[in-house]
mmCIF file with all atom_site columns, C-alpha atoms in Angstrom:
data_model
loop_
_atom_site.group_PDB
_atom_site.id
_atom_site.type_symbol
_atom_site.label_atom_id
_atom_site.label_alt_id
_atom_site.label_comp_id
_atom_site.label_asym_id
_atom_site.label_entity_id
_atom_site.label_seq_id
_atom_site.pdbx_PDB_ins_code
_atom_site.Cartn_x
_atom_site.Cartn_y
_atom_site.Cartn_z
_atom_site.occupancy
_atom_site.B_iso_or_equiv
_atom_site.pdbx_formal_charge
_atom_site.auth_seq_id
_atom_site.auth_comp_id
_atom_site.auth_asym_id
_atom_site.auth_atom_id
_atom_site.pdbx_PDB_model_num
ATOM 1   C CA . UNK A 1 1   ? 5.221   -11.652 3.274   1.00 80.00 ? 997  UNK A CA 1
ATOM 2   C CA . UNK A 1 2   ? 2.974   -10.140 5.923   1.00 87.00 ? 998  UNK A CA 1
ATOM 3   C CA . UNK A 1 3   ? -0.681  -11.074 6.120   1.00 91.00 ? 999  UNK A CA 1
ATOM 4   C CA . UNK A 1 4   ? -3.330  -9.939  8.597   1.00 93.00 ? 1000 UNK A CA 1
ATOM 5   C CA . UNK A 1 5   ? -5.217  -12.691 10.347  1.00 95.00 ? 1001 UNK A CA 1
ATOM 6   C CA . UNK A 1 6   ? -8.997  -12.478 10.807  1.00 96.00 ? 1002 UNK A CA 1
ATOM 7   C CA . UNK A 1 7   ? -8.724  -10.770 14.201  1.00 97.00 ? 1003 UNK A CA 1
ATOM 8   C CA . UNK A 1 8   ? -6.239  -8.153  12.960  1.00 97.00 ? 1004 UNK A CA 1
ATOM 9   C CA . UNK A 1 9   ? -8.286  -7.540  9.827   1.00 95.00 ? 1005 UNK A CA 1
ATOM 10  C CA . UNK A 1 10  ? -11.418 -7.000  11.933  1.00 97.00 ? 1006 UNK A CA 1
ATOM 11  C CA . UNK A 1 11  ? -9.584  -4.531  14.163  1.00 97.00 ? 1007 UNK A CA 1
ATOM 12  C CA . UNK A 1 12  ? -8.341  -2.630  11.110  1.00 95.00 ? 1008 UNK A CA 1
ATOM 13  C CA . UNK A 1 13  ? -11.887 -2.431  9.686   1.00 94.00 ? 1009 UNK A CA 1
ATOM 14  C CA . UNK A 1 14  ? -13.277 -1.251  13.033  1.00 97.00 ? 1010 UNK A CA 1
ATOM 15  C CA . UNK A 1 15  ? -10.565 1.403   13.359  1.00 97.00 ? 1011 UNK A CA 1
ATOM 16  C CA . UNK A 1 16  ? -11.241 2.605   9.806   1.00 94.00 ? 1012 UNK A CA 1
ATOM 17  C CA . UNK A 1 17  ? -14.969 2.876   10.494  1.00 95.00 ? 1013 UNK A CA 1
ATOM 18  C CA . UNK A 1 18  ? -14.383 4.743   13.764  1.00 97.00 ? 1014 UNK A CA 1
ATOM 19  C CA . UNK A 1 19  ? -11.924 7.128   12.132  1.00 95.00 ? 1015 UNK A CA 1
ATOM 20  C CA . UNK A 1 20  ? -14.278 7.794   9.208   1.00 95.00 ? 1016 UNK A CA 1
ATOM 21  C CA . UNK A 1 21  ? -17.185 8.434   11.591  1.00 96.00 ? 1017 UNK A CA 1
ATOM 22  C CA . UNK A 1 22  ? -15.074 10.933  13.501  1.00 97.00 ? 1018 UNK A CA 1
ATOM 23  C CA . UNK A 1 23  ? -14.106 12.741  10.278  1.00 96.00 ? 1019 UNK A CA 1
ATOM 24  C CA . UNK A 1 24  ? -17.761 12.932  9.216   1.00 96.00 ? 1020 UNK A CA 1
ATOM 25  C CA . UNK A 1 25  ? -18.858 14.204  12.620  1.00 97.00 ? 1021 UNK A CA 1
ATOM 26  C CA . UNK A 1 26  ? -16.153 16.879  12.673  1.00 97.00 ? 1022 UNK A CA 1
ATOM 27  C CA . UNK A 1 27  ? -16.907 18.002  9.111   1.00 96.00 ? 1023 UNK A CA 1
ATOM 28  C CA . UNK A 1 28  ? -20.669 18.175  9.534   1.00 95.00 ? 1024 UNK A CA 1
ATOM 29  C CA . UNK A 1 29  ? -21.222 19.116  13.158  1.00 95.00 ? 1025 UNK A CA 1
ATOM 30  C CA . UNK A 1 30  ? -18.160 21.031  14.287  1.00 95.00 ? 1026 UNK A CA 1
ATOM 31  C CA . UNK A 1 31  ? -17.158 22.819  11.097  1.00 97.00 ? 1027 UNK A CA 1
ATOM 32  C CA . UNK A 1 32  ? -20.372 22.670  9.009   1.00 96.00 ? 1028 UNK A CA 1
ATOM 33  C CA . UNK A 1 33  ? -18.482 21.538  5.905   1.00 97.00 ? 1029 UNK A CA 1
ATOM 34  C CA . UNK A 1 34  ? -19.437 19.530  2.856   1.00 97.00 ? 1030 UNK A CA 1
ATOM 35  C CA . UNK A 1 35  ? -18.568 15.871  3.378   1.00 97.00 ? 1031 UNK A CA 1
ATOM 36  C CA . UNK A 1 36  ? -17.701 12.964  1.112   1.00 96.00 ? 1032 UNK A CA 1
ATOM 37  C CA . UNK A 1 37  ? -17.370 9.483   2.531   1.00 95.00 ? 1033 UNK A CA 1
ATOM 38  C CA . UNK A 1 38  ? -14.296 8.589   0.479   1.00 92.00 ? 1034 UNK A CA 1
ATOM 39  C CA . UNK A 1 39  ? -14.097 5.105   1.976   1.00 91.00 ? 1035 UNK A CA 1
ATOM 40  C CA . UNK A 1 40  ? -17.660 4.318   0.888   1.00 91.00 ? 1036 UNK A CA 1
ATOM 41  C CA . UNK A 1 41  ? -17.012 5.844   -2.520  1.00 90.00 ? 1037 UNK A CA 1
ATOM 42  C CA . UNK A 1 42  ? -13.906 3.721   -3.049  1.00 87.00 ? 1038 UNK A CA 1
ATOM 43  C CA . UNK A 1 43  ? -16.056 0.720   -2.151  1.00 86.00 ? 1039 UNK A CA 1
ATOM 44  C CA . UNK A 1 44  ? -18.503 1.808   -4.851  1.00 87.00 ? 1040 UNK A CA 1
ATOM 45  C CA . UNK A 1 45  ? -15.685 2.038   -7.407  1.00 83.00 ? 1041 UNK A CA 1
ATOM 46  C CA . UNK A 1 46  ? -14.614 -1.454  -6.358  1.00 81.00 ? 1042 UNK A CA 1
ATOM 47  C CA . UNK A 1 47  ? -18.046 -2.732  -7.374  1.00 81.00 ? 1043 UNK A CA 1
ATOM 48  C CA . UNK A 1 48  ? -17.908 -0.716  -10.604 1.00 79.00 ? 1044 UNK A CA 1
ATOM 49  C CA . UNK A 1 49  ? -19.232 2.577   -11.851 1.00 78.00 ? 1045 UNK A CA 1
ATOM 50  C CA . UNK A 1 50  ? -20.133 4.135   -15.185 1.00 76.00 ? 1046 UNK A CA 1
ATOM 51  C CA . UNK A 1 51  ? -19.681 7.640   -16.525 1.00 72.00 ? 1047 UNK A CA 1
ATOM 52  C CA . UNK A 1 52  ? -20.640 8.374   -20.130 1.00 74.00 ? 1048 UNK A CA 1
ATOM 53  C CA . UNK A 1 53  ? -20.766 4.628   -20.828 1.00 70.00 ? 1049 UNK A CA 1
ATOM 54  C CA . UNK A 1 54  ? -17.171 4.154   -19.596 1.00 79.00 ? 1050 UNK A CA 1
ATOM 55  C CA . UNK A 1 55  ? -16.969 1.321   -17.098 1.00 80.00 ? 1051 UNK A CA 1
ATOM 56  C CA . UNK A 1 56  ? -14.489 1.786   -14.275 1.00 82.00 ? 1052 UNK A CA 1
ATOM 57  C CA . UNK A 1 57  ? -13.825 -0.681  -11.462 1.00 81.00 ? 1053 UNK A CA 1
ATOM 58  C CA . UNK A 1 58  ? -11.081 -2.012  -9.211  1.00 83.00 ? 1054 UNK A CA 1
ATOM 59  C CA . UNK A 1 59  ? -10.048 -4.925  -11.426 1.00 85.00 ? 1055 UNK A CA 1
ATOM 60  C CA . UNK A 1 60  ? -6.273  -5.054  -11.643 1.00 86.00 ? 1056 UNK A CA 1
ATOM 61  C CA . UNK A 1 61  ? -4.964  -3.542  -14.903 1.00 85.00 ? 1057 UNK A CA 1
ATOM 62  C CA . UNK A 1 62  ? -8.283  -3.598  -16.812 1.00 84.00 ? 1058 UNK A CA 1
ATOM 63  C CA . UNK A 1 63  ? -10.486 -1.774  -14.279 1.00 86.00 ? 1059 UNK A CA 1
ATOM 64  C CA . UNK A 1 64  ? -9.130  1.706   -14.960 1.00 85.00 ? 1060 UNK A CA 1
ATOM 65  C CA . UNK A 1 65  ? -9.708  3.078   -11.457 1.00 88.00 ? 1061 UNK A CA 1
ATOM 66  C CA . UNK A 1 66  ? -6.511  2.026   -9.703  1.00 89.00 ? 1062 UNK A CA 1
ATOM 67  C CA . UNK A 1 67  ? -2.942  2.292   -10.929 1.00 89.00 ? 1063 UNK A CA 1
ATOM 68  C CA . UNK A 1 68  ? -0.602  -0.640  -11.405 1.00 89.00 ? 1064 UNK A CA 1
ATOM 69  C CA . UNK A 1 69  ? 0.311   -0.575  -7.704  1.00 89.00 ? 1065 UNK A CA 1
ATOM 70  C CA . UNK A 1 70  ? -3.317  -1.447  -6.939  1.00 86.00 ? 1066 UNK A CA 1
ATOM 71  C CA . UNK A 1 71  ? -3.528  1.278   -4.299  1.00 88.00 ? 1067 UNK A CA 1
ATOM 72  C CA . UNK A 1 72  ? -3.457  4.720   -5.873  1.00 92.00 ? 1068 UNK A CA 1
ATOM 73  C CA . UNK A 1 73  ? -6.132  6.025   -8.197  1.00 92.00 ? 1069 UNK A CA 1
ATOM 74  C CA . UNK A 1 74  ? -5.401  6.594   -11.863 1.00 92.00 ? 1070 UNK A CA 1
ATOM 75  C CA . UNK A 1 75  ? -6.117  10.005  -13.401 1.00 93.00 ? 1071 UNK A CA 1
ATOM 76  C CA . UNK A 1 76  ? -9.554  8.653   -14.354 1.00 91.00 ? 1072 UNK A CA 1
ATOM 77  C CA . UNK A 1 77  ? -10.116 7.354   -10.825 1.00 91.00 ? 1073 UNK A CA 1
ATOM 78  C CA . UNK A 1 78  ? -9.114  10.742  -9.434  1.00 93.00 ? 1074 UNK A CA 1
ATOM 79  C CA . UNK A 1 79  ? -11.522 12.478  -11.832 1.00 93.00 ? 1075 UNK A CA 1
ATOM 80  C CA . UNK A 1 80  ? -14.355 10.253  -10.612 1.00 91.00 ? 1076 UNK A CA 1
ATOM 81  C CA . UNK A 1 81  ? -13.453 10.991  -6.991  1.00 93.00 ? 1077 UNK A CA 1
ATOM 82  C CA . UNK A 1 82  ? -13.186 14.722  -7.734  1.00 95.00 ? 1078 UNK A CA 1
ATOM 83  C CA . UNK A 1 83  ? -16.734 14.639  -9.080  1.00 94.00 ? 1079 UNK A CA 1
ATOM 84  C CA . UNK A 1 84  ? -17.947 13.293  -5.737  1.00 95.00 ? 1080 UNK A CA 1
ATOM 85  C CA . UNK A 1 85  ? -16.309 16.233  -3.966  1.00 97.00 ? 1081 UNK A CA 1
ATOM 86  C CA . UNK A 1 86  ? -17.758 18.662  -6.514  1.00 98.00 ? 1082 UNK A CA 1
ATOM 87  C CA . UNK A 1 87  ? -21.256 17.206  -6.004  1.00 97.00 ? 1083 UNK A CA 1
ATOM 88  C CA . UNK A 1 88  ? -20.932 17.505  -2.219  1.00 97.00 ? 1084 UNK A CA 1
ATOM 89  C CA . UNK A 1 89  ? -19.717 21.114  -2.493  1.00 98.00 ? 1085 UNK A CA 1
ATOM 90  C CA . UNK A 1 90  ? -22.520 22.023  -4.908  1.00 98.00 ? 1086 UNK A CA 1
ATOM 91  C CA . UNK A 1 91  ? -25.109 20.422  -2.651  1.00 97.00 ? 1087 UNK A CA 1
ATOM 92  C CA . UNK A 1 92  ? -23.836 21.957  0.585   1.00 97.00 ? 1088 UNK A CA 1
ATOM 93  C CA . UNK A 1 93  ? -23.121 25.476  -0.661  1.00 97.00 ? 1089 UNK A CA 1
ATOM 94  C CA . UNK A 1 94  ? -25.661 25.719  -3.495  1.00 98.00 ? 1090 UNK A CA 1
ATOM 95  C CA . UNK A 1 95  ? -22.904 26.275  -6.044  1.00 98.00 ? 1091 UNK A CA 1
ATOM 96  C CA . UNK A 1 96  ? -22.741 25.194  -9.659  1.00 98.00 ? 1092 UNK A CA 1
ATOM 97  C CA . UNK A 1 97  ? -19.208 23.878  -10.094 1.00 98.00 ? 1093 UNK A CA 1
ATOM 98  C CA . UNK A 1 98  ? -19.089 21.764  -13.238 1.00 97.00 ? 1094 UNK A CA 1
ATOM 99  C CA . UNK A 1 99  ? -18.069 18.138  -12.841 1.00 96.00 ? 1095 UNK A CA 1
ATOM 100 C CA . UNK A 1 100 ? -15.153 16.885  -14.907 1.00 94.00 ? 1096 UNK A CA 1
ATOM 101 C CA . UNK A 1 101 ? -15.437 14.300  -17.664 1.00 92.00 ? 1097 UNK A CA 1
ATOM 102 C CA . UNK A 1 102 ? -13.511 11.224  -16.458 1.00 90.00 ? 1098 UNK A CA 1
ATOM 103 C CA . UNK A 1 103 ? -13.398 10.001  -20.063 1.00 88.00 ? 1099 UNK A CA 1
ATOM 104 C CA . UNK A 1 104 ? -10.868 12.727  -20.772 1.00 92.00 ? 1100 UNK A CA 1
ATOM 105 C CA . UNK A 1 105 ? -8.448  11.146  -18.283 1.00 91.00 ? 1101 UNK A CA 1
ATOM 106 C CA . UNK A 1 106 ? -6.419  7.989   -18.711 1.00 89.00 ? 1102 UNK A CA 1
ATOM 107 C CA . UNK A 1 107 ? -6.999  4.810   -16.803 1.00 86.00 ? 1103 UNK A CA 1
ATOM 108 C CA . UNK A 1 108 ? -3.996  2.517   -16.385 1.00 86.00 ? 1104 UNK A CA 1
ATOM 109 C CA . UNK A 1 109 ? -0.887  3.747   -18.176 1.00 76.00 ? 1105 UNK A CA 1
ATOM 110 C CA . UNK A 1 110 ? 1.846   1.242   -18.817 1.00 75.00 ? 1106 UNK A CA 1
ATOM 111 C CA . UNK A 1 111 ? 5.454   2.340   -18.364 1.00 69.00 ? 1107 UNK A CA 1
#
């Protein structure tokens, strides 16, 4: 079993923040693209979110956002994330792409 100590964990968080800042800067300033802070959004899902009265969070098995490996999003989690990208695209380019209904997608599916 491998575990990060406090120092290593702090370095990983700092590297993630620096990398995400660079991505945002490139998207907005260099390429003038729509941007979604996926790291911040995944943090929001971790705290819990609602769509059409369906609660989705990062709780293992029952949360519905992450698959049984605890890392990858479920179809419902991907639908929620897709909506964030759709909102950013609509806002940036003044388009009217319709968001998807995450309730039409499964949360955790057991084998």
